[in-house]
PDB file of C-alpha atoms in Angstrom:
ATOM      1  CA  UNK A1072      27.000 -22.659  13.532  1.00 86.00           C
ATOM      2  CA  UNK A1073      24.183 -22.999  16.207  1.00 85.00           C
ATOM      3  CA  UNK A1074      24.297 -26.606  16.614  1.00 89.00           C
ATOM      4  CA  UNK A1075      20.711 -27.075  15.981  1.00 86.00           C
ATOM      5  CA  UNK A1076      21.004 -29.747  13.023  1.00 86.00           C
ATOM      6  CA  UNK A1077      19.054 -32.158  15.019  1.00 88.00           C
ATOM      7  CA  UNK A1078      16.080 -29.688  15.729  1.00 85.00           C
ATOM      8  CA  UNK A1079      15.639 -28.276  12.328  1.00 83.00           C
ATOM      9  CA  UNK A1080      14.876 -29.601   8.781  1.00 81.00           C
ATOM     10  CA  UNK A1081      14.355 -27.920   5.668  1.00 83.00           C
ATOM     11  CA  UNK A1082      11.730 -29.845   3.724  1.00 85.00           C
ATOM     12  CA  UNK A1083      11.602 -27.994   0.432  1.00 88.00           C
ATOM     13  CA  UNK A1084       8.314 -27.748  -1.591  1.00 92.00           C
ATOM     14  CA  UNK A1085       5.365 -29.250   0.245  1.00 89.00           C
ATOM     15  CA  UNK A1086       2.329 -29.833  -1.889  1.00 91.00           C
ATOM     16  CA  UNK A1087       0.010 -29.808   1.001  1.00 90.00           C
ATOM     17  CA  UNK A1088       1.091 -27.379   3.646  1.00 88.00           C
ATOM     18  CA  UNK A1089      -1.914 -28.328   5.863  1.00 89.00           C
ATOM     19  CA  UNK A1090      -0.241 -31.532   6.830  1.00 88.00           C
ATOM     20  CA  UNK A1091       2.532 -29.420   8.187  1.00 90.00           C
ATOM     21  CA  UNK A1092       0.268 -26.999   9.833  1.00 90.00           C
ATOM     22  CA  UNK A1093      -1.533 -29.682  11.700  1.00 90.00           C
ATOM     23  CA  UNK A1094       1.849 -30.703  13.272  1.00 89.00           C
ATOM     24  CA  UNK A1095       2.962 -27.370  14.126  1.00 91.00           C
ATOM     25  CA  UNK A1096       2.567 -25.055  17.174  1.00 91.00           C
ATOM     26  CA  UNK A1097       2.679 -21.821  15.352  1.00 93.00           C
ATOM     27  CA  UNK A1098       3.683 -20.192  12.248  1.00 94.00           C
ATOM     28  CA  UNK A1099       6.466 -17.587  11.918  1.00 95.00           C
ATOM     29  CA  UNK A1100       5.878 -15.027   9.136  1.00 95.00           C
ATOM     30  CA  UNK A1101       9.240 -13.192   9.076  1.00 94.00           C
ATOM     31  CA  UNK A1102       8.938 -11.789   5.629  1.00 93.00           C
ATOM     32  CA  UNK A1103       9.576  -8.038   5.741  1.00 90.00           C
ATOM     33  CA  UNK A1104       7.688  -7.272   2.584  1.00 89.00           C
ATOM     34  CA  UNK A1105       4.803  -9.659   2.531  1.00 87.00           C
ATOM     35  CA  UNK A1106       2.120  -8.421   0.373  1.00 84.00           C
ATOM     36  CA  UNK A1107      -1.199  -9.998   1.531  1.00 82.00           C
ATOM     37  CA  UNK A1108      -0.208 -12.833   3.544  1.00 79.00           C
ATOM     38  CA  UNK A1109      -1.930 -15.935   1.909  1.00 86.00           C
ATOM     39  CA  UNK A1110       0.216 -18.338   4.121  1.00 90.00           C
ATOM     40  CA  UNK A1111      -0.663 -16.440   7.215  1.00 93.00           C
ATOM     41  CA  UNK A1112      -4.284 -16.990   6.385  1.00 92.00           C
ATOM     42  CA  UNK A1113      -3.884 -20.493   5.445  1.00 92.00           C
ATOM     43  CA  UNK A1114      -2.051 -21.079   8.858  1.00 94.00           C
ATOM     44  CA  UNK A1115      -4.799 -19.337  10.700  1.00 94.00           C
ATOM     45  CA  UNK A1116      -7.433 -21.539   8.952  1.00 92.00           C
ATOM     46  CA  UNK A1117      -5.598 -24.502  10.396  1.00 94.00           C
ATOM     47  CA  UNK A1118      -6.004 -23.052  13.911  1.00 94.00           C
ATOM     48  CA  UNK A1119      -2.336 -21.881  14.177  1.00 95.00           C
ATOM     49  CA  UNK A1120      -1.297 -18.765  16.026  1.00 96.00           C
ATOM     50  CA  UNK A1121       0.955 -16.687  13.865  1.00 96.00           C
ATOM     51  CA  UNK A1122       3.880 -14.619  14.878  1.00 97.00           C
ATOM     52  CA  UNK A1123       4.470 -12.102  12.127  1.00 96.00           C
ATOM     53  CA  UNK A1124       6.772  -9.224  11.362  1.00 97.00           C
ATOM     54  CA  UNK A1125       4.748  -5.790  11.798  1.00 96.00           C
ATOM     55  CA  UNK A1126       5.262  -4.763   8.191  1.00 94.00           C
ATOM     56  CA  UNK A1127       3.681  -5.129   4.760  1.00 92.00           C
ATOM     57  CA  UNK A1128       0.394  -6.710   4.640  1.00 91.00           C
ATOM     58  CA  UNK A1129       0.880  -8.963   7.779  1.00 94.00           C
ATOM     59  CA  UNK A1130      -0.872  -6.461  10.189  1.00 94.00           C
ATOM     60  CA  UNK A1131      -3.746  -6.527   8.102  1.00 92.00           C
ATOM     61  CA  UNK A1132      -4.210 -10.195   8.510  1.00 93.00           C
ATOM     62  CA  UNK A1133      -3.148 -10.705  12.169  1.00 94.00           C
ATOM     63  CA  UNK A1134      -5.206  -9.180  14.892  1.00 95.00           C
ATOM     64  CA  UNK A1135      -2.316  -8.555  17.153  1.00 96.00           C
ATOM     65  CA  UNK A1136      -2.763 -10.210  20.627  1.00 95.00           C
ATOM     66  CA  UNK A1137      -5.784 -12.036  19.482  1.00 95.00           C
ATOM     67  CA  UNK A1138      -5.298 -14.211  16.515  1.00 93.00           C
ATOM     68  CA  UNK A1139      -1.447 -13.804  16.665  1.00 95.00           C
ATOM     69  CA  UNK A1140       1.230 -11.593  17.366  1.00 97.00           C
ATOM     70  CA  UNK A1141       3.031  -8.887  15.549  1.00 97.00           C
ATOM     71  CA  UNK A1142       6.902  -8.077  16.308  1.00 97.00           C
ATOM     72  CA  UNK A1143       9.224  -5.303  15.136  1.00 97.00           C
ATOM     73  CA  UNK A1144      12.657  -6.510  16.257  1.00 96.00           C
ATOM     74  CA  UNK A1145      14.423  -9.975  16.416  1.00 96.00           C
ATOM     75  CA  UNK A1146      14.428  -9.763  20.191  1.00 96.00           C
ATOM     76  CA  UNK A1147      10.639  -9.227  20.434  1.00 97.00           C
ATOM     77  CA  UNK A1148      10.347 -12.221  17.777  1.00 97.00           C
ATOM     78  CA  UNK A1149      12.583 -14.429  20.252  1.00 96.00           C
ATOM     79  CA  UNK A1150      10.414 -13.145  23.516  1.00 96.00           C
ATOM     80  CA  UNK A1151       7.208 -14.030  21.594  1.00 96.00           C
ATOM     81  CA  UNK A1152       8.380 -17.372  20.709  1.00 95.00           C
ATOM     82  CA  UNK A1153       9.301 -18.091  24.168  1.00 95.00           C
ATOM     83  CA  UNK A1154       6.017 -16.722  25.480  1.00 95.00           C
ATOM     84  CA  UNK A1155       4.008 -19.274  23.270  1.00 95.00           C
ATOM     85  CA  UNK A1156       6.121 -22.309  24.236  1.00 93.00           C
ATOM     86  CA  UNK A1157       5.860 -21.422  27.998  1.00 96.00           C
ATOM     87  CA  UNK A1158       2.120 -20.704  27.635  1.00 95.00           C
ATOM     88  CA  UNK A1159       0.561 -23.255  25.110  1.00 94.00           C
ATOM     89  CA  UNK A1160      -2.787 -22.181  26.158  1.00 96.00           C
ATOM     90  CA  UNK A1161      -2.198 -18.714  24.746  1.00 96.00           C
ATOM     91  CA  UNK A1162      -1.385 -20.275  21.376  1.00 95.00           C
ATOM     92  CA  UNK A1163      -4.500 -22.497  21.598  1.00 95.00           C
ATOM     93  CA  UNK A1164      -6.725 -19.440  22.060  1.00 97.00           C
ATOM     94  CA  UNK A1165      -4.962 -17.447  19.346  1.00 96.00           C
ATOM     95  CA  UNK A1166      -5.206 -20.444  17.015  1.00 95.00           C
ATOM     96  CA  UNK A1167      -8.968 -20.556  17.506  1.00 96.00           C
ATOM     97  CA  UNK A1168      -9.604 -16.821  17.200  1.00 96.00           C
ATOM     98  CA  UNK A1169      -7.266 -17.046  14.019  1.00 94.00           C
ATOM     99  CA  UNK A1170      -9.584 -19.820  12.604  1.00 94.00           C
ATOM    100  CA  UNK A1171     -12.724 -17.723  13.102  1.00 94.00           C
ATOM    101  CA  UNK A1172     -10.991 -14.590  11.535  1.00 93.00           C
ATOM    102  CA  UNK A1173      -9.869 -16.663   8.581  1.00 91.00           C
ATOM    103  CA  UNK A1174     -13.378 -18.251   8.192  1.00 90.00           C
ATOM    104  CA  UNK A1175     -15.098 -14.784   8.335  1.00 89.00           C
ATOM    105  CA  UNK A1176     -12.697 -12.666   6.308  1.00 85.00           C
ATOM    106  CA  UNK A1177     -10.774 -14.958   3.828  1.00 82.00           C
ATOM    107  CA  UNK A1178     -13.249 -17.430   2.641  1.00 77.00           C
ATOM    108  CA  UNK A1179     -13.606 -18.041  -1.049  1.00 80.00           C
ATOM    109  CA  UNK A1180     -17.366 -17.055  -1.209  1.00 83.00           C
ATOM    110  CA  UNK A1181     -16.892 -13.788   0.352  1.00 77.00           C
ATOM    111  CA  UNK A1182     -13.652 -13.054  -1.647  1.00 76.00           C
ATOM    112  CA  UNK A1183     -15.341 -13.780  -4.961  1.00 84.00           C
ATOM    113  CA  UNK A1184     -18.161 -11.461  -4.028  1.00 85.00           C
ATOM    114  CA  UNK A1185     -15.857  -8.721  -3.167  1.00 81.00           C
ATOM    115  CA  UNK A1186     -13.930  -9.215  -6.647  1.00 85.00           C
ATOM    116  CA  UNK A1187     -17.253  -9.162  -8.355  1.00 88.00           C
ATOM    117  CA  UNK A1188     -18.312  -5.901  -6.771  1.00 90.00           C
ATOM    118  CA  UNK A1189     -14.792  -4.170  -7.790  1.00 89.00           C
ATOM    119  CA  UNK A1190     -15.443  -5.426 -11.427  1.00 92.00           C
ATOM    120  CA  UNK A1191     -19.101  -4.233 -11.386  1.00 90.00           C
ATOM    121  CA  UNK A1192     -18.123  -0.792 -10.083  1.00 90.00           C
ATOM    122  CA  UNK A1193     -15.528  -0.313 -12.736  1.00 89.00           C
ATOM    123  CA  UNK A1194     -17.980  -1.387 -15.441  1.00 86.00           C
ATOM    124  CA  UNK A1195     -20.575   1.093 -14.349  1.00 72.00           C
TER     125      UNK A1195
END
Protein backbone atom coordinates (compact mmCIF):
# COMPACT_ATOMS: atom_id res chain seq x y z
CA UNK A 1 0.00 0.00 0.00
CA UNK A 2 2.74 2.46 0.92
CA UNK A 3 4.96 1.69 -2.06
CA UNK A 4 8.05 0.97 0.03
CA UNK A 5 8.81 -2.54 -1.28
CA UNK A 6 12.23 -1.37 -2.49
CA UNK A 7 13.14 0.00 0.94
CA UNK A 8 11.95 -2.77 3.27
CA UNK A 9 12.85 -6.43 3.40
CA UNK A 10 11.71 -9.13 5.79
CA UNK A 11 14.56 -11.55 6.36
CA UNK A 12 12.86 -14.07 8.63
CA UNK A 13 14.98 -15.91 11.20
CA UNK A 14 18.57 -14.71 11.53
CA UNK A 15 20.98 -16.95 13.45
CA UNK A 16 23.36 -14.09 14.32
CA UNK A 17 21.46 -10.84 14.95
CA UNK A 18 24.69 -8.90 15.48
CA UNK A 19 25.39 -9.00 11.75
CA UNK A 20 22.21 -6.99 11.27
CA UNK A 21 22.74 -4.80 14.34
CA UNK A 22 26.15 -3.67 13.07
CA UNK A 23 24.57 -2.61 9.76
CA UNK A 24 21.70 -0.70 11.40
CA UNK A 25 21.26 2.88 12.58
CA UNK A 26 18.86 2.07 15.41
CA UNK A 27 16.52 -0.59 16.74
CA UNK A 28 12.77 -0.13 17.01
CA UNK A 29 11.21 -2.04 19.91
CA UNK A 30 7.52 -1.56 19.25
CA UNK A 31 6.23 -4.49 21.29
CA UNK A 32 3.48 -3.40 23.65
CA UNK A 33 4.04 -6.24 26.13
CA UNK A 34 7.80 -6.84 26.05
CA UNK A 35 8.74 -8.56 29.31
CA UNK A 36 12.47 -8.01 29.82
CA UNK A 37 13.71 -6.87 26.46
CA UNK A 38 16.61 -9.14 25.58
CA UNK A 39 16.59 -7.84 22.01
CA UNK A 40 16.80 -4.28 23.36
CA UNK A 41 19.78 -5.16 25.56
CA UNK A 42 21.45 -7.00 22.65
CA UNK A 43 21.02 -3.99 20.38
CA UNK A 44 22.43 -1.71 23.06
CA UNK A 45 25.44 -4.01 23.39
CA UNK A 46 26.01 -3.43 19.66
CA UNK A 47 26.05 0.38 20.21
CA UNK A 48 22.62 0.89 18.69
CA UNK A 49 20.27 3.50 20.05
CA UNK A 50 16.84 2.02 20.70
CA UNK A 51 13.49 3.67 20.16
CA UNK A 52 11.12 1.66 22.33
CA UNK A 53 7.50 1.70 23.37
CA UNK A 54 7.07 3.08 26.88
CA UNK A 55 5.43 -0.09 28.20
CA UNK A 56 6.23 -3.51 29.60
CA UNK A 57 9.86 -4.04 30.55
CA UNK A 58 11.28 -1.70 27.91
CA UNK A 59 11.44 1.36 30.21
CA UNK A 60 13.53 -0.70 32.64
CA UNK A 61 16.15 -1.31 29.93
CA UNK A 62 16.24 2.06 28.15
CA UNK A 63 17.36 5.20 29.97
CA UNK A 64 15.08 7.63 28.10
CA UNK A 65 17.02 10.34 26.29
CA UNK A 66 20.34 8.77 27.26
CA UNK A 67 20.59 5.25 25.82
CA UNK A 68 17.51 5.48 23.65
CA UNK A 69 14.10 7.00 23.39
CA UNK A 70 10.77 5.92 24.83
CA UNK A 71 7.57 6.76 22.98
CA UNK A 72 3.86 6.42 23.74
CA UNK A 73 2.09 7.12 20.45
CA UNK A 74 2.64 6.36 16.80
CA UNK A 75 3.19 10.06 16.10
CA UNK A 76 5.90 10.19 18.78
CA UNK A 77 7.58 7.13 17.22
CA UNK A 78 7.63 8.80 13.80
CA UNK A 79 8.98 12.06 15.26
CA UNK A 80 11.79 10.25 17.11
CA UNK A 81 12.75 8.27 14.01
CA UNK A 82 12.97 11.51 12.03
CA UNK A 83 15.01 13.09 14.83
CA UNK A 84 17.61 10.30 14.68
CA UNK A 85 17.79 10.42 10.88
CA UNK A 86 18.29 14.18 10.90
CA UNK A 87 20.74 14.12 13.84
CA UNK A 88 22.93 11.02 13.52
CA UNK A 89 25.29 12.32 16.22
CA UNK A 90 22.47 11.89 18.77
CA UNK A 91 22.14 8.24 17.75
CA UNK A 92 25.89 7.73 18.06
CA UNK A 93 25.92 9.24 21.56
CA UNK A 94 22.93 7.15 22.63
CA UNK A 95 24.47 4.03 21.12
CA UNK A 96 27.69 4.49 23.09
CA UNK A 97 25.76 5.20 26.30
CA UNK A 98 23.62 2.12 25.61
CA UNK A 99 26.71 -0.03 25.13
CA UNK A 100 28.02 1.15 28.51
CA UNK A 101 24.64 0.49 30.19
CA UNK A 102 24.38 -2.97 28.65
CA UNK A 103 27.95 -3.78 29.68
CA UNK A 104 27.32 -2.62 33.26
CA UNK A 105 23.83 -4.03 33.83
CA UNK A 106 23.28 -6.95 31.49
CA UNK A 107 26.55 -8.87 31.42
CA UNK A 108 26.47 -12.61 32.08
CA UNK A 109 28.75 -12.49 35.12
CA UNK A 110 26.60 -10.03 37.07
CA UNK A 111 23.40 -11.72 35.94
CA UNK A 112 24.67 -15.11 37.14
CA UNK A 113 25.74 -13.60 40.46
CA UNK A 114 22.29 -12.06 40.94
CA UNK A 115 20.55 -15.35 40.15
CA UNK A 116 22.86 -17.09 42.62
CA UNK A 117 21.93 -14.54 45.32
CA UNK A 118 18.24 -15.15 44.74
CA UNK A 119 18.72 -18.91 44.97
CA UNK A 120 20.75 -18.53 48.16
CA UNK A 121 18.11 -16.29 49.74
CA UNK A 122 15.41 -18.89 49.05
CA UNK A 123 17.49 -21.71 50.50
CA UNK A 124 18.19 -19.91 53.80
